[in-house]
mmCIF file of C-alpha atoms in Angstrom:
data_model
loop_
_atom_site.group_PDB
_atom_site.id
_atom_site.type_symbol
_atom_site.label_atom_id
_atom_site.label_comp_id
_atom_site.label_asym_id
_atom_site.label_seq_id
_atom_site.Cartn_x
_atom_site.Cartn_y
_atom_site.Cartn_z
ATOM 1 C CA UNK A 106 -17.715 22.836 0.372
ATOM 2 C CA UNK A 107 -17.192 23.186 4.105
ATOM 3 C CA UNK A 108 -20.219 24.859 5.815
ATOM 4 C CA UNK A 109 -19.406 28.485 6.572
ATOM 5 C CA UNK A 110 -21.081 28.375 9.993
ATOM 6 C CA UNK A 111 -18.683 25.608 11.028
ATOM 7 C CA UNK A 112 -15.617 27.652 10.139
ATOM 8 C CA UNK A 113 -15.294 29.702 13.327
ATOM 9 C CA UNK A 114 -15.827 26.769 15.747
ATOM 10 C CA UNK A 115 -13.215 24.823 13.790
ATOM 11 C CA UNK A 116 -10.701 27.674 13.978
ATOM 12 C CA UNK A 117 -11.288 28.008 17.716
ATOM 13 C CA UNK A 118 -10.892 24.269 18.265
ATOM 14 C CA UNK A 119 -7.595 24.258 16.352
ATOM 15 C CA UNK A 120 -6.375 27.352 18.207
ATOM 16 C CA UNK A 121 -7.256 25.968 21.648
ATOM 17 C CA UNK A 122 -6.337 22.375 20.914
ATOM 18 C CA UNK A 123 -9.873 21.250 21.785
ATOM 19 C CA UNK A 124 -9.996 18.294 19.425
ATOM 20 C CA UNK A 125 -9.049 14.643 19.455
ATOM 21 C CA UNK A 126 -6.588 12.981 17.123
ATOM 22 C CA UNK A 127 -6.485 9.274 16.424
ATOM 23 C CA UNK A 128 -3.319 7.421 15.551
ATOM 24 C CA UNK A 129 -3.323 5.397 12.354
ATOM 25 C CA UNK A 130 -2.400 1.759 12.610
ATOM 26 C CA UNK A 131 -0.913 -0.616 10.076
ATOM 27 C CA UNK A 132 -0.952 -4.382 10.444
ATOM 28 C CA UNK A 133 0.763 -6.643 7.901
ATOM 29 C CA UNK A 134 -1.063 -9.862 7.078
ATOM 30 C CA UNK A 135 0.160 -12.723 9.255
ATOM 31 C CA UNK A 136 -1.912 -15.838 8.446
ATOM 32 C CA UNK A 137 -3.199 -17.642 11.519
ATOM 33 C CA UNK A 138 -4.818 -21.073 11.414
ATOM 34 C CA UNK A 139 -7.775 -21.050 13.806
ATOM 35 C CA UNK A 140 -10.196 -23.966 13.336
ATOM 36 C CA UNK A 141 -13.676 -22.692 12.518
ATOM 37 C CA UNK A 142 -12.668 -19.068 11.972
ATOM 38 C CA UNK A 143 -11.005 -16.893 9.356
ATOM 39 C CA UNK A 144 -10.351 -13.149 9.390
ATOM 40 C CA UNK A 145 -10.991 -10.884 6.392
ATOM 41 C CA UNK A 146 -10.469 -7.204 5.603
ATOM 42 C CA UNK A 147 -9.206 -4.849 8.308
ATOM 43 C CA UNK A 148 -9.662 -7.488 11.005
ATOM 44 C CA UNK A 149 -6.826 -9.407 9.346
ATOM 45 C CA UNK A 150 -4.723 -6.766 7.678
ATOM 46 C CA UNK A 151 -4.617 -2.949 7.911
ATOM 47 C CA UNK A 152 -2.883 -0.226 5.962
ATOM 48 C CA UNK A 153 -2.816 3.578 6.165
ATOM 49 C CA UNK A 154 -6.233 4.986 5.155
ATOM 50 C CA UNK A 155 -4.702 7.635 2.870
ATOM 51 C CA UNK A 156 -5.717 5.843 -0.355
ATOM 52 C CA UNK A 157 -9.019 4.443 0.931
ATOM 53 C CA UNK A 158 -7.890 0.915 0.115
ATOM 54 C CA UNK A 159 -9.518 -0.842 3.067
ATOM 55 C CA UNK A 160 -12.850 -1.573 1.372
ATOM 56 C CA UNK A 161 -11.090 -2.623 -1.840
ATOM 57 C CA UNK A 162 -9.040 -5.183 0.098
ATOM 58 C CA UNK A 163 -12.112 -6.347 2.061
ATOM 59 C CA UNK A 164 -14.160 -6.955 -1.103
ATOM 60 C CA UNK A 165 -11.184 -8.648 -2.717
ATOM 61 C CA UNK A 166 -10.870 -10.933 0.321
ATOM 62 C CA UNK A 167 -14.565 -11.838 0.107
ATOM 63 C CA UNK A 168 -14.322 -12.670 -3.611
ATOM 64 C CA UNK A 169 -11.141 -14.688 -3.115
ATOM 65 C CA UNK A 170 -12.587 -16.606 -0.165
ATOM 66 C CA UNK A 171 -15.752 -17.366 -2.142
ATOM 67 C CA UNK A 172 -13.665 -18.735 -4.985
ATOM 68 C CA UNK A 173 -11.628 -20.913 -2.642
ATOM 69 C CA UNK A 174 -14.639 -22.381 -0.780
ATOM 70 C CA UNK A 175 -16.931 -22.855 -3.804
ATOM 71 C CA UNK A 176 -15.556 -26.317 -4.775
ATOM 72 C CA UNK A 177 -16.478 -27.722 -1.334
ATOM 73 C CA UNK A 178 -19.907 -29.425 -1.091
ATOM 74 C CA UNK A 179 -20.135 -28.487 2.605
ATOM 75 C CA UNK A 180 -17.927 -27.536 5.551
ATOM 76 C CA UNK A 181 -18.025 -30.811 7.472
ATOM 77 C CA UNK A 182 -14.591 -31.930 6.253
ATOM 78 C CA UNK A 183 -12.373 -29.739 8.426
ATOM 79 C CA UNK A 184 -9.155 -30.846 6.727
ATOM 80 C CA UNK A 185 -10.521 -29.856 3.313
ATOM 81 C CA UNK A 186 -11.762 -26.532 4.662
ATOM 82 C CA UNK A 187 -8.365 -25.806 6.233
ATOM 83 C CA UNK A 188 -6.686 -26.575 2.926
ATOM 84 C CA UNK A 189 -8.974 -24.131 1.096
ATOM 85 C CA UNK A 190 -8.365 -21.463 3.755
ATOM 86 C CA UNK A 191 -4.618 -21.891 3.209
ATOM 87 C CA UNK A 192 -5.277 -21.431 -0.508
ATOM 88 C CA UNK A 193 -7.139 -18.209 0.335
ATOM 89 C CA UNK A 194 -4.139 -16.912 2.273
ATOM 90 C CA UNK A 195 -1.898 -17.705 -0.693
ATOM 91 C CA UNK A 196 -4.138 -16.105 -3.330
ATOM 92 C CA UNK A 197 -5.222 -12.951 -1.456
ATOM 93 C CA UNK A 198 -1.748 -11.515 -1.210
ATOM 94 C CA UNK A 199 -1.237 -9.922 -4.629
ATOM 95 C CA UNK A 200 -4.109 -7.367 -4.492
ATOM 96 C CA UNK A 201 -3.881 -6.838 -0.731
ATOM 97 C CA UNK A 202 -0.123 -6.391 -0.445
ATOM 98 C CA UNK A 203 0.033 -4.117 -3.477
ATOM 99 C CA UNK A 204 -2.649 -1.808 -2.036
ATOM 100 C CA UNK A 205 -1.033 -1.957 1.417
ATOM 101 C CA UNK A 206 2.400 -1.029 0.080
ATOM 102 C CA UNK A 207 1.016 1.804 -2.034
ATOM 103 C CA UNK A 208 -0.944 3.326 0.854
ATOM 104 C CA UNK A 209 1.896 3.109 3.370
ATOM 105 C CA UNK A 210 4.513 4.365 0.895
ATOM 106 C CA UNK A 211 2.391 7.364 -0.163
ATOM 107 C CA UNK A 212 1.839 8.268 3.482
ATOM 108 C CA UNK A 213 5.593 8.266 4.085
ATOM 109 C CA UNK A 214 6.087 10.504 1.044
ATOM 110 C CA UNK A 215 3.347 13.010 1.902
ATOM 111 C CA UNK A 216 3.605 13.173 5.695
ATOM 112 C CA UNK A 217 5.129 16.289 7.235
ATOM 113 C CA UNK A 218 8.897 16.230 6.985
ATOM 114 C CA UNK A 219 11.756 18.688 7.120
ATOM 115 C CA UNK A 220 13.568 16.699 4.437
ATOM 116 C CA UNK A 221 13.797 18.866 1.303
ATOM 117 C CA UNK A 222 14.359 15.783 -0.870
ATOM 118 C CA UNK A 223 10.934 14.474 0.166
ATOM 119 C CA UNK A 224 9.450 17.803 -0.877
ATOM 120 C CA UNK A 225 10.945 17.165 -4.315
ATOM 121 C CA UNK A 226 9.462 13.642 -4.237
ATOM 122 C CA UNK A 227 6.022 15.088 -3.524
ATOM 123 C CA UNK A 228 6.331 17.519 -6.426
ATOM 124 C CA UNK A 229 7.542 14.706 -8.663
ATOM 125 C CA UNK A 230 4.441 12.642 -7.810
ATOM 126 C CA UNK A 231 2.093 15.330 -9.099
ATOM 127 C CA UNK A 232 4.197 16.161 -12.154
ATOM 128 C CA UNK A 233 4.530 12.452 -13.002
ATOM 129 C CA UNK A 234 0.735 12.071 -13.038
ATOM 130 C CA UNK A 235 0.447 15.166 -15.236
ATOM 131 C CA UNK A 236 2.524 13.428 -17.913
ATOM 132 C CA UNK A 237 -0.566 11.366 -18.764
ATOM 133 C CA UNK A 238 -0.601 8.072 -20.618
ATOM 134 C CA UNK A 239 0.776 5.111 -18.682
ATOM 135 C CA UNK A 240 2.313 7.510 -16.151
ATOM 136 C CA UNK A 241 -1.171 8.416 -14.914
ATOM 137 C CA UNK A 242 -3.154 5.306 -15.924
ATOM 138 C CA UNK A 243 -0.750 2.980 -14.098
ATOM 139 C CA UNK A 244 -0.838 4.695 -10.681
ATOM 140 C CA UNK A 245 -4.613 5.235 -10.903
ATOM 141 C CA UNK A 246 -5.115 1.533 -11.669
ATOM 142 C CA UNK A 247 -2.978 0.693 -8.631
ATOM 143 C CA UNK A 248 -4.993 3.056 -6.435
ATOM 144 C CA UNK A 249 -8.261 1.492 -7.572
ATOM 145 C CA UNK A 250 -7.090 -2.094 -7.154
ATOM 146 C CA UNK A 251 -7.407 -2.741 -10.910
ATOM 147 C CA UNK A 252 -3.675 -3.412 -11.248
ATOM 148 C CA UNK A 253 -2.412 -5.787 -8.578
ATOM 149 C CA UNK A 254 1.101 -6.648 -9.738
ATOM 150 C CA UNK A 255 3.562 -5.530 -7.025
ATOM 151 C CA UNK A 256 6.317 -5.195 -9.624
ATOM 152 C CA UNK A 257 4.199 -2.569 -11.393
ATOM 153 C CA UNK A 258 3.909 -0.665 -8.117
ATOM 154 C CA UNK A 259 7.649 -0.810 -7.429
ATOM 155 C CA UNK A 260 8.464 0.253 -11.002
ATOM 156 C CA UNK A 261 6.150 3.281 -10.830
ATOM 157 C CA UNK A 262 7.458 4.229 -7.387
ATOM 158 C CA UNK A 263 11.059 4.336 -8.563
ATOM 159 C CA UNK A 264 10.023 5.914 -11.873
ATOM 160 C CA UNK A 265 8.633 8.808 -9.845
ATOM 161 C CA UNK A 266 11.883 9.003 -7.854
ATOM 162 C CA UNK A 267 14.006 9.006 -11.023
ATOM 163 C CA UNK A 268 11.676 11.554 -12.588
ATOM 164 C CA UNK A 269 12.244 13.724 -9.520
ATOM 165 C CA UNK A 270 16.001 13.372 -9.918
ATOM 166 C CA UNK A 271 15.703 14.362 -13.596
ATOM 167 C CA UNK A 272 13.760 17.457 -12.581
ATOM 168 C CA UNK A 273 16.512 18.367 -10.136
ATOM 169 C CA UNK A 274 19.231 17.936 -12.763
ATOM 170 C CA UNK A 275 17.463 20.353 -15.142
ATOM 171 C CA UNK A 276 18.721 22.720 -16.455
ATOM 172 C CA UNK A 277 22.115 22.293 -14.744
ATOM 173 C CA UNK A 278 23.268 19.484 -12.407
ATOM 174 C CA UNK A 279 25.012 21.544 -9.738
ATOM 175 C CA UNK A 280 26.691 19.763 -6.778
ATOM 176 C CA UNK A 281 23.809 20.805 -4.502
ATOM 177 C CA UNK A 282 21.253 19.425 -6.939
ATOM 178 C CA UNK A 283 23.184 16.172 -7.352
ATOM 179 C CA UNK A 284 23.318 15.747 -3.569
ATOM 180 C CA UNK A 285 19.592 16.410 -3.273
ATOM 181 C CA UNK A 286 18.923 13.909 -6.065
ATOM 182 C CA UNK A 287 21.012 11.275 -4.295
ATOM 183 C CA UNK A 288 19.102 11.953 -1.061
ATOM 184 C CA UNK A 289 15.817 11.621 -2.959
ATOM 185 C CA UNK A 290 16.770 8.167 -4.245
ATOM 186 C CA UNK A 291 18.063 7.183 -0.824
ATOM 187 C CA UNK A 292 14.804 8.351 0.747
ATOM 188 C CA UNK A 293 12.768 6.348 -1.783
ATOM 189 C CA UNK A 294 14.680 3.190 -0.916
ATOM 190 C CA UNK A 295 14.293 3.851 2.833
ATOM 191 C CA UNK A 296 10.539 4.270 2.370
ATOM 192 C CA UNK A 297 9.734 1.242 0.226
ATOM 193 C CA UNK A 298 12.220 -1.324 1.608
ATOM 194 C CA UNK A 299 10.854 -1.735 5.166
ATOM 195 C CA UNK A 300 7.262 -1.737 3.881
ATOM 196 C CA UNK A 301 7.960 -4.526 1.385
ATOM 197 C CA UNK A 302 9.968 -6.412 4.008
ATOM 198 C CA UNK A 303 7.139 -6.071 6.528
ATOM 199 C CA UNK A 304 4.544 -7.355 4.080
ATOM 200 C CA UNK A 305 6.813 -10.278 3.173
ATOM 201 C CA UNK A 306 9.091 -10.674 0.167
ATOM 202 C CA UNK A 307 7.903 -14.216 -0.527
ATOM 203 C CA UNK A 308 4.194 -13.352 -0.223
ATOM 204 C CA UNK A 309 4.643 -10.309 -2.436
ATOM 205 C CA UNK A 310 6.784 -11.623 -5.271
ATOM 206 C CA UNK A 311 6.436 -15.432 -5.404
ATOM 207 C CA UNK A 312 3.368 -16.509 -7.490
ATOM 208 C CA UNK A 313 0.418 -17.674 -5.395
ATOM 209 C CA UNK A 314 0.222 -21.052 -7.167
ATOM 210 C CA UNK A 315 3.770 -21.882 -6.083
ATOM 211 C CA UNK A 316 3.207 -20.708 -2.519
ATOM 212 C CA UNK A 317 0.005 -22.771 -2.287
ATOM 213 C CA UNK A 318 1.839 -25.814 -3.658
ATOM 214 C CA UNK A 319 4.780 -25.441 -1.261
ATOM 215 C CA UNK A 320 2.687 -24.363 1.745
ATOM 216 C CA UNK A 321 4.201 -20.870 1.911
ATOM 217 C CA UNK A 322 1.163 -18.845 2.939
#
């Protein structure tokens, strides 16, 4: 646990405001062709650190890049190297964008807010995981980068929202509860839509083989 001797200095620092806070930064992946250089991990693409997905994305980038460059005998053919780098950009998106969207969406759900519908969304998240089975295995696989299908992420996200609405409608769907449920669904859409749009609809949902073939990186 937290060292007891550090407790009082921490309380004093919080009371007096004698501490520094750092803003979190997100940066959607925007492929850039620079001859002789390629960016990986957080240098190329950042998400909120809430889920600790940065290292998962970095290792995934390394593995993907290795797979793309392995067929080349050397790096003297710049055109061939550029083609393989484009293939990397096309193939890295599924794991990276899924982890990015999850991290940024969870931050929006759990950050401080006066919106009571978001409080219901937070409760629904925990109760959804407590259901067990695929309701816990699916989100945990997404958190760990083991499941990289963005459609799985979107389906679980809205399953949580609908589960929250169901909780609100039980035992009796009063007008106030119905309104709160509608606001919960509206809030879920407002959270996920700009994140998915920022990451790129094509990069997220069009298969990498097609994007590589058509040059949509």
